[in-house]
Amino acid sequence: MRIFLALAALSGLAWAQPRYDMTRTRPLESWKRQITEYSRRHYGEADWRLQPRCIVLHYTAGTSFPWNLVNEQSFAGEAPGLASHYVVDGARIWQLLPPEVRSRGAYGINHRAINIEMVGADASDMINNRKRTLDTTTGLVRELLERFQLTAKDVYSHQQVGQMNRRVCPWVLDLVNGEPYSKVDPGAASMRYVLDKLAR
Ligand SMILES: [Zn+2]
């Protein structure tokens, strides 16, 4: 009995804390400064802190690690560069930013969202060739939902966020440009795969 409890505790711990690769983390001091200014302009909140209200899933539109999310200092003429919280490829998870800090991963929701990028070329590559990545992402999402007391209803695709429609995603906002934008990201089949798996 004792051994069983110890094993259960051990596996529970492993489940609650997926192993993140921290070697590609953004330097936090400069990031916090820049994302505070970004948040002030776009959301009217001069704050780097994130209290996550939802999780947004993306694909990278590439087949190798997206170094731009680690290295670039600006995007569209504005600092900071793009960066999600996590990048998932196969069984690996890189944490680029801690989930308590705002990222720049999805226009219109960076003040409320945890952003997760899955390495994959396009919607069909994602669902046909990247099941391992989708499975790892599902585990990561499950852990984050528990940790921040969210539910599967709080998981969106970047495509849904881009509609800039509060009936689709109640948190969307942007003070610079609130117009909808259109993209396939990460694709309906991959979203369904993750959400179905979360429900089991
Ligand atoms: Zn995206």
Short mmCIF file of N, CA and C in Angstrom, two decimals, residues 37-196:
data_model
loop_
_atom_site.label_atom_id
_atom_site.label_comp_id
_atom_site.label_asym_id
_atom_site.label_seq_id
_atom_site.Cartn_x
_atom_site.Cartn_y
_atom_site.Cartn_z
N GLU A 37 5.05 48.32 -22.21
CA GLU A 37 4.72 49.40 -23.14
C GLU A 37 3.75 48.93 -24.22
N TYR A 38 4.00 47.73 -24.74
CA TYR A 38 3.11 47.14 -25.75
C TYR A 38 1.69 47.02 -25.18
N SER A 39 1.60 46.52 -23.95
CA SER A 39 0.30 46.32 -23.32
C SER A 39 -0.43 47.65 -23.08
N ARG A 40 0.35 48.67 -22.75
CA ARG A 40 -0.25 49.99 -22.55
C ARG A 40 -0.87 50.48 -23.86
N ARG A 41 -0.12 50.36 -24.96
CA ARG A 41 -0.63 50.83 -26.26
C ARG A 41 -1.83 50.02 -26.74
N HIS A 42 -1.72 48.71 -26.62
CA HIS A 42 -2.73 47.85 -27.27
C HIS A 42 -3.93 47.53 -26.38
N TYR A 43 -3.71 47.50 -25.07
CA TYR A 43 -4.79 47.06 -24.18
C TYR A 43 -5.12 48.06 -23.09
N GLY A 44 -4.40 49.18 -23.07
CA GLY A 44 -4.66 50.19 -22.04
C GLY A 44 -4.24 49.74 -20.66
N GLU A 45 -3.32 48.77 -20.57
CA GLU A 45 -2.84 48.28 -19.28
C GLU A 45 -1.32 48.28 -19.30
N ALA A 46 -0.70 49.17 -18.55
CA ALA A 46 0.77 49.22 -18.50
C ALA A 46 1.25 48.17 -17.52
N ASP A 47 1.29 46.92 -17.97
CA ASP A 47 1.57 45.81 -17.06
C ASP A 47 2.19 44.65 -17.84
N TRP A 48 3.20 44.00 -17.28
CA TRP A 48 3.76 42.80 -17.89
C TRP A 48 3.16 41.54 -17.30
N ARG A 49 2.46 41.68 -16.20
CA ARG A 49 1.93 40.49 -15.52
C ARG A 49 0.76 39.89 -16.29
N LEU A 50 0.70 38.58 -16.29
CA LEU A 50 -0.41 37.88 -16.94
C LEU A 50 -1.16 37.06 -15.91
N GLN A 51 -2.47 37.30 -15.87
CA GLN A 51 -3.34 36.38 -15.15
C GLN A 51 -4.12 35.65 -16.24
N PRO A 52 -3.70 34.44 -16.59
CA PRO A 52 -4.25 33.80 -17.79
C PRO A 52 -5.75 33.53 -17.69
N ARG A 53 -6.46 33.91 -18.73
CA ARG A 53 -7.90 33.66 -18.83
C ARG A 53 -8.22 32.67 -19.94
N CYS A 54 -7.25 32.43 -20.80
CA CYS A 54 -7.47 31.49 -21.90
C CYS A 54 -6.12 31.01 -22.44
N ILE A 55 -6.19 30.00 -23.29
CA ILE A 55 -5.01 29.44 -23.95
C ILE A 55 -5.26 29.48 -25.45
N VAL A 56 -4.28 29.96 -26.20
CA VAL A 56 -4.42 30.05 -27.66
C VAL A 56 -3.39 29.14 -28.32
N LEU A 57 -3.88 28.30 -29.24
CA LEU A 57 -3.01 27.36 -29.94
C LEU A 57 -2.69 27.86 -31.35
N HIS A 58 -1.44 27.60 -31.76
CA HIS A 58 -0.93 28.05 -33.07
C HIS A 58 -0.11 26.93 -33.69
N TYR A 59 0.13 27.03 -34.99
CA TYR A 59 1.25 26.31 -35.59
C TYR A 59 2.26 27.33 -36.07
N THR A 60 3.50 26.84 -36.26
CA THR A 60 4.58 27.78 -36.56
C THR A 60 4.68 28.13 -38.04
N ALA A 61 4.00 27.35 -38.90
CA ALA A 61 4.14 27.50 -40.36
C ALA A 61 5.59 27.23 -40.79
N GLY A 62 6.21 26.24 -40.15
CA GLY A 62 7.58 25.85 -40.49
C GLY A 62 7.85 24.49 -39.87
N THR A 63 8.95 23.86 -40.28
CA THR A 63 9.20 22.50 -39.78
C THR A 63 10.39 22.43 -38.82
N SER A 64 11.03 23.57 -38.57
CA SER A 64 12.13 23.55 -37.59
C SER A 64 11.82 24.57 -36.49
N PHE A 65 12.66 24.58 -35.47
CA PHE A 65 12.40 25.44 -34.32
C PHE A 65 12.31 26.91 -34.75
N PRO A 66 11.28 27.63 -34.30
CA PRO A 66 11.07 29.02 -34.73
C PRO A 66 11.95 30.01 -33.95
N TRP A 67 13.19 30.16 -34.41
CA TRP A 67 14.15 30.98 -33.67
C TRP A 67 13.74 32.45 -33.62
N ASN A 68 12.90 32.88 -34.58
CA ASN A 68 12.44 34.28 -34.52
C ASN A 68 11.74 34.57 -33.20
N LEU A 69 11.08 33.57 -32.61
CA LEU A 69 10.36 33.78 -31.35
C LEU A 69 11.31 33.95 -30.17
N VAL A 70 12.57 33.61 -30.39
CA VAL A 70 13.58 33.73 -29.33
C VAL A 70 14.45 34.97 -29.55
N ASN A 71 14.75 35.24 -30.82
CA ASN A 71 15.80 36.22 -31.13
C ASN A 71 15.32 37.60 -31.58
N GLU A 72 14.18 37.68 -32.24
CA GLU A 72 13.82 38.96 -32.85
C GLU A 72 13.37 39.98 -31.81
N GLN A 73 13.80 41.20 -32.02
CA GLN A 73 13.57 42.27 -31.03
C GLN A 73 12.36 43.13 -31.36
N SER A 74 11.82 42.98 -32.58
CA SER A 74 10.62 43.75 -32.93
C SER A 74 9.86 43.03 -34.03
N PHE A 75 8.62 43.43 -34.21
CA PHE A 75 7.79 42.89 -35.28
C PHE A 75 6.89 44.01 -35.78
N ALA A 76 6.82 44.15 -37.11
CA ALA A 76 6.03 45.23 -37.71
C ALA A 76 6.41 46.59 -37.13
N GLY A 77 7.72 46.78 -36.91
CA GLY A 77 8.22 48.06 -36.45
C GLY A 77 7.95 48.37 -34.98
N GLU A 78 7.59 47.35 -34.22
CA GLU A 78 7.23 47.59 -32.83
C GLU A 78 7.88 46.54 -31.92
N ALA A 79 8.44 46.97 -30.79
CA ALA A 79 9.02 46.04 -29.81
C ALA A 79 7.91 45.57 -28.85
N PRO A 80 8.06 44.39 -28.27
CA PRO A 80 9.14 43.42 -28.45
C PRO A 80 8.89 42.56 -29.69
N GLY A 81 9.80 41.62 -29.98
CA GLY A 81 9.56 40.67 -31.07
C GLY A 81 8.44 39.72 -30.70
N LEU A 82 7.99 38.95 -31.67
CA LEU A 82 6.98 37.94 -31.36
C LEU A 82 7.57 36.88 -30.44
N ALA A 83 6.79 36.43 -29.47
CA ALA A 83 7.19 35.28 -28.65
C ALA A 83 5.96 34.68 -28.00
N SER A 84 5.86 33.37 -28.09
CA SER A 84 4.81 32.66 -27.38
C SER A 84 5.36 32.22 -26.02
N HIS A 85 4.51 31.64 -25.19
CA HIS A 85 5.00 31.09 -23.92
C HIS A 85 5.71 29.76 -24.14
N TYR A 86 5.13 28.95 -25.02
CA TYR A 86 5.68 27.60 -25.23
C TYR A 86 5.80 27.30 -26.71
N VAL A 87 6.80 26.48 -27.04
CA VAL A 87 6.93 25.88 -28.37
C VAL A 87 6.96 24.37 -28.15
N VAL A 88 6.13 23.64 -28.89
CA VAL A 88 6.07 22.19 -28.76
C VAL A 88 6.49 21.56 -30.08
N ASP A 89 7.39 20.58 -30.01
CA ASP A 89 7.81 19.83 -31.19
C ASP A 89 8.02 18.38 -30.77
N GLY A 90 7.18 17.49 -31.24
CA GLY A 90 7.26 16.09 -30.81
C GLY A 90 7.01 16.00 -29.31
N ALA A 91 7.94 15.36 -28.59
CA ALA A 91 7.77 15.21 -27.14
C ALA A 91 8.32 16.40 -26.36
N ARG A 92 8.94 17.36 -27.08
CA ARG A 92 9.64 18.43 -26.37
C ARG A 92 8.79 19.69 -26.21
N ILE A 93 8.98 20.32 -25.07
CA ILE A 93 8.31 21.60 -24.78
C ILE A 93 9.38 22.61 -24.37
N TRP A 94 9.49 23.69 -25.11
CA TRP A 94 10.36 24.79 -24.69
C TRP A 94 9.51 25.87 -24.05
N GLN A 95 9.95 26.36 -22.91
CA GLN A 95 9.26 27.52 -22.31
C GLN A 95 10.07 28.76 -22.65
N LEU A 96 9.48 29.63 -23.49
CA LEU A 96 10.17 30.87 -23.88
C LEU A 96 9.89 31.98 -22.88
N LEU A 97 8.71 31.92 -22.29
CA LEU A 97 8.31 32.91 -21.27
C LEU A 97 7.49 32.18 -20.21
N PRO A 98 7.63 32.57 -18.93
CA PRO A 98 6.78 31.94 -17.91
C PRO A 98 5.33 32.41 -18.09
N PRO A 99 4.37 31.56 -17.73
CA PRO A 99 2.97 31.90 -17.99
C PRO A 99 2.44 33.05 -17.12
N GLU A 100 3.25 33.55 -16.21
CA GLU A 100 2.83 34.71 -15.41
C GLU A 100 3.24 36.02 -16.07
N VAL A 101 3.88 35.92 -17.23
CA VAL A 101 4.36 37.10 -17.96
C VAL A 101 3.65 37.15 -19.32
N ARG A 102 3.24 38.33 -19.76
CA ARG A 102 2.55 38.45 -21.04
C ARG A 102 3.48 38.13 -22.21
N SER A 103 2.93 37.46 -23.21
CA SER A 103 3.68 37.15 -24.42
C SER A 103 3.17 38.02 -25.56
N ARG A 104 3.80 37.88 -26.73
CA ARG A 104 3.27 38.53 -27.93
C ARG A 104 3.07 37.45 -28.99
N GLY A 105 1.95 36.77 -28.89
CA GLY A 105 1.73 35.62 -29.77
C GLY A 105 0.46 35.69 -30.59
N ALA A 106 -0.53 36.46 -30.11
CA ALA A 106 -1.82 36.53 -30.83
C ALA A 106 -2.41 37.93 -30.67
N TYR A 107 -2.36 38.67 -31.75
CA TYR A 107 -2.88 40.04 -31.74
C TYR A 107 -4.32 40.06 -31.21
N GLY A 108 -4.55 40.90 -30.19
CA GLY A 108 -5.90 41.04 -29.64
C GLY A 108 -6.14 40.30 -28.35
N ILE A 109 -5.17 39.47 -27.90
CA ILE A 109 -5.46 38.66 -26.71
C ILE A 109 -4.24 38.47 -25.82
N ASN A 110 -3.13 39.14 -26.15
CA ASN A 110 -1.88 38.91 -25.40
C ASN A 110 -1.97 39.34 -23.94
N HIS A 111 -2.95 40.15 -23.60
CA HIS A 111 -3.11 40.59 -22.21
C HIS A 111 -3.85 39.55 -21.35
N ARG A 112 -4.38 38.48 -21.99
CA ARG A 112 -5.15 37.48 -21.24
C ARG A 112 -4.76 36.04 -21.54
N ALA A 113 -3.94 35.83 -22.59
CA ALA A 113 -3.75 34.46 -23.10
C ALA A 113 -2.37 33.90 -22.82
N ILE A 114 -2.35 32.59 -22.62
CA ILE A 114 -1.12 31.80 -22.75
C ILE A 114 -1.07 31.33 -24.20
N ASN A 115 0.03 31.61 -24.88
CA ASN A 115 0.18 31.21 -26.28
C ASN A 115 1.08 29.99 -26.41
N ILE A 116 0.62 29.02 -27.19
CA ILE A 116 1.40 27.79 -27.43
C ILE A 116 1.57 27.61 -28.93
N GLU A 117 2.82 27.54 -29.38
CA GLU A 117 3.13 27.30 -30.79
C GLU A 117 3.51 25.84 -30.98
N MET A 118 2.88 25.21 -31.97
CA MET A 118 3.24 23.83 -32.32
C MET A 118 4.01 23.86 -33.63
N VAL A 119 5.18 23.19 -33.66
CA VAL A 119 5.97 23.19 -34.89
C VAL A 119 5.24 22.36 -35.95
N GLY A 120 4.96 22.99 -37.10
CA GLY A 120 4.26 22.31 -38.19
C GLY A 120 4.14 23.25 -39.37
N ALA A 121 4.15 22.70 -40.57
CA ALA A 121 4.19 23.52 -41.79
C ALA A 121 2.86 24.18 -42.09
N ASP A 122 1.78 23.41 -41.97
CA ASP A 122 0.45 23.94 -42.29
C ASP A 122 -0.60 23.05 -41.64
N ALA A 123 -1.86 23.34 -41.88
CA ALA A 123 -2.94 22.62 -41.19
C ALA A 123 -2.90 21.13 -41.49
N SER A 124 -2.60 20.75 -42.73
CA SER A 124 -2.63 19.32 -43.05
C SER A 124 -1.38 18.62 -42.51
N ASP A 125 -0.23 19.27 -42.56
CA ASP A 125 0.98 18.70 -41.94
C ASP A 125 0.74 18.45 -40.46
N MET A 126 0.08 19.40 -39.82
CA MET A 126 -0.18 19.33 -38.39
C MET A 126 -0.99 18.07 -38.04
N ILE A 127 -2.11 17.90 -38.70
CA ILE A 127 -3.01 16.79 -38.32
C ILE A 127 -2.53 15.46 -38.89
N ASN A 128 -1.82 15.47 -40.03
CA ASN A 128 -1.41 14.20 -40.65
C ASN A 128 -0.08 13.67 -40.12
N ASN A 129 0.84 14.57 -39.78
CA ASN A 129 2.21 14.13 -39.46
C ASN A 129 2.68 14.49 -38.05
N ARG A 130 1.87 15.17 -37.28
CA ARG A 130 2.38 15.75 -36.02
C ARG A 130 1.56 15.33 -34.80
N LYS A 131 1.09 14.08 -34.81
CA LYS A 131 0.25 13.60 -33.69
C LYS A 131 1.01 13.68 -32.36
N ARG A 132 2.28 13.37 -32.40
CA ARG A 132 3.07 13.40 -31.16
C ARG A 132 3.07 14.82 -30.59
N THR A 133 3.23 15.79 -31.47
CA THR A 133 3.20 17.19 -31.04
C THR A 133 1.82 17.55 -30.48
N LEU A 134 0.77 17.09 -31.16
CA LEU A 134 -0.59 17.38 -30.67
C LEU A 134 -0.82 16.71 -29.31
N ASP A 135 -0.29 15.50 -29.13
CA ASP A 135 -0.45 14.80 -27.84
C ASP A 135 0.31 15.53 -26.73
N THR A 136 1.54 15.95 -27.02
CA THR A 136 2.33 16.69 -26.02
C THR A 136 1.62 17.99 -25.67
N THR A 137 1.10 18.66 -26.69
CA THR A 137 0.38 19.92 -26.46
C THR A 137 -0.85 19.70 -25.58
N THR A 138 -1.56 18.60 -25.83
CA THR A 138 -2.75 18.30 -25.02
C THR A 138 -2.36 18.15 -23.54
N GLY A 139 -1.26 17.47 -23.28
CA GLY A 139 -0.79 17.32 -21.90
C GLY A 139 -0.44 18.66 -21.28
N LEU A 140 0.23 19.50 -22.06
CA LEU A 140 0.61 20.83 -21.58
C LEU A 140 -0.64 21.67 -21.29
N VAL A 141 -1.59 21.63 -22.21
CA VAL A 141 -2.83 22.39 -22.03
C VAL A 141 -3.56 21.91 -20.78
N ARG A 142 -3.62 20.60 -20.61
CA ARG A 142 -4.32 20.05 -19.44
C ARG A 142 -3.69 20.56 -18.15
N GLU A 143 -2.38 20.56 -18.12
CA GLU A 143 -1.67 21.02 -16.91
C GLU A 143 -1.94 22.51 -16.66
N LEU A 144 -1.94 23.30 -17.73
CA LEU A 144 -2.15 24.75 -17.57
C LEU A 144 -3.59 25.06 -17.17
N LEU A 145 -4.55 24.32 -17.72
CA LEU A 145 -5.95 24.54 -17.35
C LEU A 145 -6.13 24.30 -15.85
N GLU A 146 -5.51 23.23 -15.36
CA GLU A 146 -5.62 22.93 -13.93
C GLU A 146 -4.95 24.01 -13.10
N ARG A 147 -3.76 24.35 -13.52
CA ARG A 147 -2.95 25.30 -12.74
C ARG A 147 -3.64 26.65 -12.63
N PHE A 148 -4.29 27.10 -13.69
CA PHE A 148 -4.90 28.43 -13.68
C PHE A 148 -6.43 28.38 -13.58
N GLN A 149 -6.94 27.21 -13.20
CA GLN A 149 -8.37 27.02 -12.97
C GLN A 149 -9.21 27.47 -14.16
N LEU A 150 -8.81 27.00 -15.31
CA LEU A 150 -9.56 27.26 -16.55
C LEU A 150 -10.19 25.93 -17.00
N THR A 151 -11.05 26.02 -18.04
CA THR A 151 -11.66 24.80 -18.57
C THR A 151 -11.40 24.72 -20.08
N ALA A 152 -11.78 23.59 -20.66
CA ALA A 152 -11.54 23.38 -22.10
C ALA A 152 -12.24 24.45 -22.94
N LYS A 153 -13.28 25.07 -22.41
CA LYS A 153 -13.96 26.16 -23.13
C LYS A 153 -13.06 27.38 -23.32
N ASP A 154 -12.01 27.44 -22.52
CA ASP A 154 -11.09 28.59 -22.58
C ASP A 154 -9.92 28.35 -23.53
N VAL A 155 -9.99 27.31 -24.33
CA VAL A 155 -8.92 27.01 -25.30
C VAL A 155 -9.39 27.45 -26.69
N TYR A 156 -8.63 28.34 -27.31
CA TYR A 156 -9.00 28.89 -28.62
C TYR A 156 -7.90 28.65 -29.64
N SER A 157 -8.30 28.67 -30.91
CA SER A 157 -7.31 28.72 -31.98
C SER A 157 -6.99 30.18 -32.25
N HIS A 158 -5.80 30.43 -32.82
CA HIS A 158 -5.48 31.81 -33.22
C HIS A 158 -6.51 32.30 -34.24
N GLN A 159 -6.98 31.37 -35.05
CA GLN A 159 -8.00 31.69 -36.04
C GLN A 159 -9.26 32.28 -35.38
N GLN A 160 -9.68 31.69 -34.27
CA GLN A 160 -10.86 32.22 -33.56
C GLN A 160 -10.58 33.61 -32.98
N VAL A 161 -9.39 33.79 -32.41
CA VAL A 161 -9.03 35.09 -31.85
C VAL A 161 -9.06 36.16 -32.93
N GLY A 162 -8.57 35.80 -34.15
CA GLY A 162 -8.49 36.74 -35.25
C GLY A 162 -9.84 37.30 -35.69
N GLN A 163 -10.90 36.63 -35.33
CA GLN A 163 -12.23 37.17 -35.67
C GLN A 163 -12.55 38.44 -34.88
N MET A 164 -11.78 38.66 -33.81
CA MET A 164 -11.96 39.84 -32.96
C MET A 164 -13.43 40.02 -32.56
N ASN A 165 -14.04 38.89 -32.23
CA ASN A 165 -15.47 38.88 -31.93
C ASN A 165 -15.65 38.36 -30.50
N ARG A 166 -16.21 39.18 -29.66
CA ARG A 166 -16.34 38.81 -28.24
C ARG A 166 -17.34 37.68 -28.00
N ARG A 167 -18.18 37.42 -29.02
CA ARG A 167 -19.06 36.27 -28.87
C ARG A 167 -18.26 34.98 -29.09
N VAL A 168 -17.19 35.05 -29.86
CA VAL A 168 -16.33 33.88 -30.09
C VAL A 168 -15.32 33.76 -28.97
N CYS A 169 -14.68 34.87 -28.63
CA CYS A 169 -13.63 34.90 -27.60
C CYS A 169 -13.85 36.16 -26.77
N PRO A 170 -14.38 36.01 -25.56
CA PRO A 170 -14.84 37.19 -24.80
C PRO A 170 -13.74 38.17 -24.40
N TRP A 171 -12.47 37.78 -24.52
CA TRP A 171 -11.40 38.65 -24.03
C TRP A 171 -10.78 39.51 -25.11
N VAL A 172 -11.16 39.32 -26.38
CA VAL A 172 -10.43 40.04 -27.43
C VAL A 172 -10.60 41.55 -27.33
N LEU A 173 -9.50 42.24 -27.60
CA LEU A 173 -9.47 43.70 -27.52
C LEU A 173 -8.20 44.18 -28.21
N ASP A 174 -8.30 45.25 -28.95
CA ASP A 174 -7.07 45.94 -29.32
C ASP A 174 -7.37 47.41 -29.60
N LEU A 175 -6.64 48.27 -28.91
CA LEU A 175 -6.90 49.70 -29.00
C LEU A 175 -6.23 50.31 -30.22
N VAL A 176 -5.23 49.64 -30.79
CA VAL A 176 -4.52 50.18 -31.96
C VAL A 176 -5.30 49.87 -33.23
N ASN A 177 -5.76 48.62 -33.36
CA ASN A 177 -6.53 48.20 -34.52
C ASN A 177 -7.40 47.01 -34.12
N GLY A 178 -8.66 47.24 -33.98
CA GLY A 178 -9.57 46.17 -33.53
C GLY A 178 -10.24 45.42 -34.65
N GLU A 179 -9.73 45.61 -35.89
CA GLU A 179 -10.34 44.95 -37.05
C GLU A 179 -10.07 43.44 -37.04
N PRO A 180 -11.04 42.65 -37.50
CA PRO A 180 -10.80 41.21 -37.63
C PRO A 180 -9.69 40.91 -38.63
N TYR A 181 -8.97 39.84 -38.43
CA TYR A 181 -7.99 39.38 -39.41
C TYR A 181 -8.17 37.88 -39.59
N SER A 182 -7.78 37.43 -40.78
CA SER A 182 -8.14 36.07 -41.13
C SER A 182 -6.90 35.21 -41.35
N LYS A 183 -6.87 34.03 -40.74
CA LYS A 183 -5.77 33.08 -40.93
C LYS A 183 -6.23 31.69 -40.54
N VAL A 184 -5.63 30.68 -41.13
CA VAL A 184 -5.83 29.30 -40.69
C VAL A 184 -4.71 29.00 -39.71
N ASP A 185 -5.03 28.75 -38.45
CA ASP A 185 -3.99 28.60 -37.44
C ASP A 185 -4.61 28.07 -36.15
N PRO A 186 -4.35 26.84 -35.74
CA PRO A 186 -3.53 25.81 -36.39
C PRO A 186 -4.33 24.87 -37.28
N GLY A 187 -5.59 25.17 -37.56
CA GLY A 187 -6.42 24.29 -38.38
C GLY A 187 -7.48 23.61 -37.54
N ALA A 188 -8.68 23.46 -38.13
CA ALA A 188 -9.83 22.94 -37.39
C ALA A 188 -9.60 21.50 -36.92
N ALA A 189 -8.97 20.67 -37.76
CA ALA A 189 -8.80 19.26 -37.39
C ALA A 189 -7.89 19.11 -36.17
N SER A 190 -6.82 19.92 -36.12
CA SER A 190 -5.91 19.85 -34.97
C SER A 190 -6.60 20.34 -33.69
N MET A 191 -7.40 21.39 -33.82
CA MET A 191 -8.13 21.89 -32.65
C MET A 191 -9.07 20.81 -32.13
N ARG A 192 -9.78 20.16 -33.07
CA ARG A 192 -10.73 19.11 -32.68
C ARG A 192 -9.98 17.97 -31.99
N TYR A 193 -8.83 17.60 -32.53
CA TYR A 193 -8.03 16.51 -31.97
C TYR A 193 -7.67 16.82 -30.51
N VAL A 194 -7.16 18.02 -30.26
CA VAL A 194 -6.75 18.40 -28.90
C VAL A 194 -7.96 18.46 -27.97
N LEU A 195 -9.03 19.10 -28.43
CA LEU A 195 -10.21 19.27 -27.57
C LEU A 195 -10.87 17.92 -27.28
N ASP A 196 -10.94 17.04 -28.27
CA ASP A 196 -11.50 15.69 -28.04
C ASP A 196 -10.67 14.95 -26.99
#
